[in-house]
Amino acid sequence: RCDCVNASHTVAVTEEMTASSETDSGRFLEAGAVRSFWVRTRAENLAEAMPWIRRELERAGNAVIESNSILEFLAPDVYLSVVDPAVEDFKDSARRFLERADAVLVQEGASCAELRLREGTAVLAMRPPVYVTREVVEFVRGRLG
């Protein structure tokens, strides 16, 4: 389903139907998600998408949301931020919400000393191409109880 962005629409929603490594939403299906959506909107219009997003979240037993800006509207059970301290072009939305992260995932061996993290924020190593390590899974399980 697609509600296309045009002069009268500021939000576009597409349900991904194909498990594929070609798109982020396809990768979610490939990893085992039951449903996957791509919600597109300008940051200043995200509030307009929230009624639809909240309805979908109510229907879901659990959800993974790949967004920093959504934190303006939702308080997730677990918020993980994936960062590469070597990248100078750090997204403003990622930087703005970094202090709310329960854990920061960085490439093994990288230093995140220059990041302003809240005391107690876990720093977990990623080992590309395996980004979700046993340590990450155990951390999330521990947070979700």
PDB file of C-alpha atoms in Angstrom:
ATOM      1  CA  ARG A   1       0.000   0.000   0.000  1.00  0.00           C
ATOM      2  CA  CYS A   2       1.363   3.438  -0.814  1.00  0.00           C
ATOM      3  CA  ASP A   3      -0.040   6.819   0.120  1.00  0.00           C
ATOM      4  CA  CYS A   4       2.086   8.888  -2.198  1.00  0.00           C
ATOM      5  CA  VAL A   5       3.624  12.206  -1.236  1.00  0.00           C
ATOM      6  CA  ASN A   6       2.237  14.942  -3.458  1.00  0.00           C
ATOM      7  CA  ALA A   7       0.749  18.399  -3.039  1.00  0.00           C
ATOM      8  CA  SER A   8      -2.019  17.114  -0.733  1.00  0.00           C
ATOM      9  CA  HIS A   9      -0.110  14.357   1.091  1.00  0.00           C
ATOM     10  CA  THR A  10       2.929  14.840   3.336  1.00  0.00           C
ATOM     11  CA  VAL A  11       3.292  11.208   4.418  1.00  0.00           C
ATOM     12  CA  ALA A  12       3.960   8.157   2.270  1.00  0.00           C
ATOM     13  CA  VAL A  13       3.620   4.611   3.600  1.00  0.00           C
ATOM     14  CA  THR A  14       4.642   1.517   1.682  1.00  0.00           C
ATOM     15  CA  GLU A  15       4.289  -2.028   2.998  1.00  0.00           C
ATOM     16  CA  GLU A  16       7.288  -4.092   1.922  1.00  0.00           C
ATOM     17  CA  MET A  17       6.199  -7.360   0.345  1.00  0.00           C
ATOM     18  CA  THR A  18       9.575  -8.841  -0.655  1.00  0.00           C
ATOM     19  CA  ALA A  19      12.246 -10.153   1.675  1.00  0.00           C
ATOM     20  CA  SER A  20      15.417  -8.841   0.100  1.00  0.00           C
ATOM     21  CA  SER A  21      18.737  -7.264   0.979  1.00  0.00           C
ATOM     22  CA  GLU A  22      17.973  -4.550  -1.584  1.00  0.00           C
ATOM     23  CA  THR A  23      16.120  -2.277   0.879  1.00  0.00           C
ATOM     24  CA  ASP A  24      16.093  -1.697   4.638  1.00  0.00           C
ATOM     25  CA  SER A  25      12.438  -2.736   4.856  1.00  0.00           C
ATOM     26  CA  GLY A  26      13.216  -5.865   2.814  1.00  0.00           C
ATOM     27  CA  ARG A  27      16.087  -6.716   5.164  1.00  0.00           C
ATOM     28  CA  PHE A  28      13.666  -6.636   8.116  1.00  0.00           C
ATOM     29  CA  LEU A  29      11.505  -9.255   6.363  1.00  0.00           C
ATOM     30  CA  GLU A  30      14.593 -11.255   5.441  1.00  0.00           C
ATOM     31  CA  ALA A  31      15.569 -11.260   9.139  1.00  0.00           C
ATOM     32  CA  GLY A  32      12.180 -12.680  10.164  1.00  0.00           C
ATOM     33  CA  ALA A  33       9.809  -9.729  10.561  1.00  0.00           C
ATOM     34  CA  VAL A  34       6.161 -10.579   9.930  1.00  0.00           C
ATOM     35  CA  ARG A  35       5.445  -7.163   8.388  1.00  0.00           C
ATOM     36  CA  SER A  36       7.648  -4.254   7.341  1.00  0.00           C
ATOM     37  CA  PHE A  37       6.741  -0.706   6.378  1.00  0.00           C
ATOM     38  CA  TRP A  38       8.614   2.230   4.944  1.00  0.00           C
ATOM     39  CA  VAL A  39       7.197   5.502   6.238  1.00  0.00           C
ATOM     40  CA  ARG A  40       8.496   8.569   4.426  1.00  0.00           C
ATOM     41  CA  THR A  41       7.936  12.123   5.547  1.00  0.00           C
ATOM     42  CA  ARG A  42       9.869  15.289   6.144  1.00  0.00           C
ATOM     43  CA  ALA A  43      11.006  15.610   9.764  1.00  0.00           C
ATOM     44  CA  GLU A  44       8.621  18.518  10.324  1.00  0.00           C
ATOM     45  CA  ASN A  45       5.684  16.350   9.176  1.00  0.00           C
ATOM     46  CA  LEU A  46       6.393  13.265  11.278  1.00  0.00           C
ATOM     47  CA  ALA A  47       3.546  14.137  13.665  1.00  0.00           C
ATOM     48  CA  GLU A  48       1.115  13.571  10.782  1.00  0.00           C
ATOM     49  CA  ALA A  49       2.284   9.959  10.479  1.00  0.00           C
ATOM     50  CA  MET A  50       1.961   9.223  14.191  1.00  0.00           C
ATOM     51  CA  PRO A  51      -1.747   8.216  14.298  1.00  0.00           C
ATOM     52  CA  TRP A  52      -1.059   5.565  11.642  1.00  0.00           C
ATOM     53  CA  ILE A  53       2.177   4.457  13.354  1.00  0.00           C
ATOM     54  CA  ARG A  54       0.445   4.189  16.746  1.00  0.00           C
ATOM     55  CA  ARG A  55      -2.362   2.044  15.255  1.00  0.00           C
ATOM     56  CA  GLU A  56       0.194  -0.317  13.703  1.00  0.00           C
ATOM     57  CA  LEU A  57       2.127  -0.534  16.976  1.00  0.00           C
ATOM     58  CA  GLU A  58      -1.061  -1.443  18.862  1.00  0.00           C
ATOM     59  CA  ARG A  59      -1.640  -4.318  16.401  1.00  0.00           C
ATOM     60  CA  ALA A  60       1.922  -5.611  16.719  1.00  0.00           C
ATOM     61  CA  GLY A  61       3.156  -7.848  19.501  1.00  0.00           C
ATOM     62  CA  ASN A  62       6.528  -6.139  19.169  1.00  0.00           C
ATOM     63  CA  ALA A  63       8.172  -3.761  16.738  1.00  0.00           C
ATOM     64  CA  VAL A  64      11.525  -2.552  15.547  1.00  0.00           C
ATOM     65  CA  ILE A  65      11.573   1.061  14.409  1.00  0.00           C
ATOM     66  CA  GLU A  66      14.561   2.399  12.538  1.00  0.00           C
ATOM     67  CA  SER A  67      14.345   6.105  13.350  1.00  0.00           C
ATOM     68  CA  ASN A  68      15.828   8.656  15.680  1.00  0.00           C
ATOM     69  CA  SER A  69      13.211  11.350  15.116  1.00  0.00           C
ATOM     70  CA  ILE A  70      10.407   9.058  16.310  1.00  0.00           C
ATOM     71  CA  LEU A  71      11.781   9.590  19.825  1.00  0.00           C
ATOM     72  CA  GLU A  72      10.018  12.956  19.809  1.00  0.00           C
ATOM     73  CA  PHE A  73       6.749  10.998  19.977  1.00  0.00           C
ATOM     74  CA  LEU A  74       7.496   7.579  21.510  1.00  0.00           C
ATOM     75  CA  ALA A  75       9.388   6.217  24.489  1.00  0.00           C
ATOM     76  CA  PRO A  76      10.666   2.806  23.359  1.00  0.00           C
ATOM     77  CA  ASP A  77      11.310  -0.088  25.709  1.00  0.00           C
ATOM     78  CA  VAL A  78      14.865  -0.208  24.353  1.00  0.00           C
ATOM     79  CA  TYR A  79      16.686   2.390  22.251  1.00  0.00           C
ATOM     80  CA  LEU A  80      19.901   1.304  20.519  1.00  0.00           C
ATOM     81  CA  SER A  81      21.981   3.764  18.550  1.00  0.00           C
ATOM     82  CA  VAL A  82      24.449   2.515  15.944  1.00  0.00           C
ATOM     83  CA  VAL A  83      27.327   4.961  15.559  1.00  0.00           C
ATOM     84  CA  ASP A  84      30.629   5.237  13.780  1.00  0.00           C
ATOM     85  CA  PRO A  85      32.711   7.828  15.634  1.00  0.00           C
ATOM     86  CA  ALA A  86      35.020   8.100  12.603  1.00  0.00           C
ATOM     87  CA  VAL A  87      32.201   9.530  10.472  1.00  0.00           C
ATOM     88  CA  GLU A  88      32.161  13.313  10.731  1.00  0.00           C
ATOM     89  CA  ASP A  89      28.742  13.607   9.081  1.00  0.00           C
ATOM     90  CA  PHE A  90      26.826  12.423  12.159  1.00  0.00           C
ATOM     91  CA  LYS A  91      23.073  12.850  11.618  1.00  0.00           C
ATOM     92  CA  ASP A  92      21.636  15.699  13.691  1.00  0.00           C
ATOM     93  CA  SER A  93      18.744  13.492  14.831  1.00  0.00           C
ATOM     94  CA  ALA A  94      21.165  10.783  16.004  1.00  0.00           C
ATOM     95  CA  ARG A  95      23.269  13.308  17.910  1.00  0.00           C
ATOM     96  CA  ARG A  96      20.175  14.947  19.461  1.00  0.00           C
ATOM     97  CA  PHE A  97      18.830  11.691  20.928  1.00  0.00           C
ATOM     98  CA  LEU A  98      22.131   9.977  21.755  1.00  0.00           C
ATOM     99  CA  GLU A  99      21.759  10.785  25.455  1.00  0.00           C
ATOM    100  CA  ARG A 100      18.555   8.711  25.515  1.00  0.00           C
ATOM    101  CA  ALA A 101      20.240   5.579  24.153  1.00  0.00           C
ATOM    102  CA  ASP A 102      20.197   2.512  26.370  1.00  0.00           C
ATOM    103  CA  ALA A 103      23.165   1.222  24.403  1.00  0.00           C
ATOM    104  CA  VAL A 104      25.458   2.427  21.656  1.00  0.00           C
ATOM    105  CA  LEU A 105      26.719  -0.072  19.099  1.00  0.00           C
ATOM    106  CA  VAL A 106      30.177   0.698  17.689  1.00  0.00           C
ATOM    107  CA  GLN A 107      32.532  -1.279  15.505  1.00  0.00           C
ATOM    108  CA  GLU A 108      34.790  -3.468  17.609  1.00  0.00           C
ATOM    109  CA  GLY A 109      37.950  -1.607  18.550  1.00  0.00           C
ATOM    110  CA  ALA A 110      36.513   1.862  17.850  1.00  0.00           C
ATOM    111  CA  SER A 111      36.576   4.492  20.568  1.00  0.00           C
ATOM    112  CA  CYS A 112      33.485   6.457  21.414  1.00  0.00           C
ATOM    113  CA  ALA A 113      35.166   8.616  24.071  1.00  0.00           C
ATOM    114  CA  GLU A 114      34.260  11.802  22.178  1.00  0.00           C
ATOM    115  CA  LEU A 115      30.550  10.971  22.214  1.00  0.00           C
ATOM    116  CA  ARG A 116      28.540  12.536  24.991  1.00  0.00           C
ATOM    117  CA  LEU A 117      26.860   9.487  26.479  1.00  0.00           C
ATOM    118  CA  ARG A 118      24.677   9.408  29.551  1.00  0.00           C
ATOM    119  CA  GLU A 119      26.343   7.687  32.487  1.00  0.00           C
ATOM    120  CA  GLY A 120      25.375   4.039  32.451  1.00  0.00           C
ATOM    121  CA  THR A 121      24.903   3.837  28.673  1.00  0.00           C
ATOM    122  CA  ALA A 122      26.167   0.459  27.515  1.00  0.00           C
ATOM    123  CA  VAL A 123      28.720   0.382  24.703  1.00  0.00           C
ATOM    124  CA  LEU A 124      28.411  -2.821  22.683  1.00  0.00           C
ATOM    125  CA  ALA A 125      30.776  -3.966  19.951  1.00  0.00           C
ATOM    126  CA  MET A 126      29.622  -4.787  16.428  1.00  0.00           C
ATOM    127  CA  ARG A 127      31.613  -7.160  14.293  1.00  0.00           C
ATOM    128  CA  PRO A 128      30.594  -6.449  10.672  1.00  0.00           C
ATOM    129  CA  PRO A 129      29.098  -8.113   8.801  1.00  0.00           C
ATOM    130  CA  VAL A 130      27.473  -9.436  12.000  1.00  0.00           C
ATOM    131  CA  TYR A 131      25.975  -6.364  13.632  1.00  0.00           C
ATOM    132  CA  VAL A 132      23.730  -8.150  16.105  1.00  0.00           C
ATOM    133  CA  THR A 133      26.051 -10.098  18.366  1.00  0.00           C
ATOM    134  CA  ARG A 134      25.125 -12.392  21.227  1.00  0.00           C
ATOM    135  CA  GLU A 135      26.014  -9.515  23.573  1.00  0.00           C
ATOM    136  CA  VAL A 136      23.471  -7.245  21.846  1.00  0.00           C
ATOM    137  CA  VAL A 137      20.773  -9.926  21.994  1.00  0.00           C
ATOM    138  CA  GLU A 138      21.441 -10.551  25.699  1.00  0.00           C
ATOM    139  CA  PHE A 139      21.368  -6.805  26.414  1.00  0.00           C
ATOM    140  CA  VAL A 140      17.985  -6.386  24.710  1.00  0.00           C
ATOM    141  CA  ARG A 141      16.551  -9.491  26.396  1.00  0.00           C
ATOM    142  CA  GLY A 142      17.707  -8.156  29.753  1.00  0.00           C
ATOM    143  CA  ARG A 143      16.041  -4.790  29.117  1.00  0.00           C
ATOM    144  CA  LEU A 144      12.783  -6.366  27.968  1.00  0.00           C
ATOM    145  CA  GLY A 145      12.672  -8.764  30.920  1.00  0.00           C
TER     146      GLY A 145
END
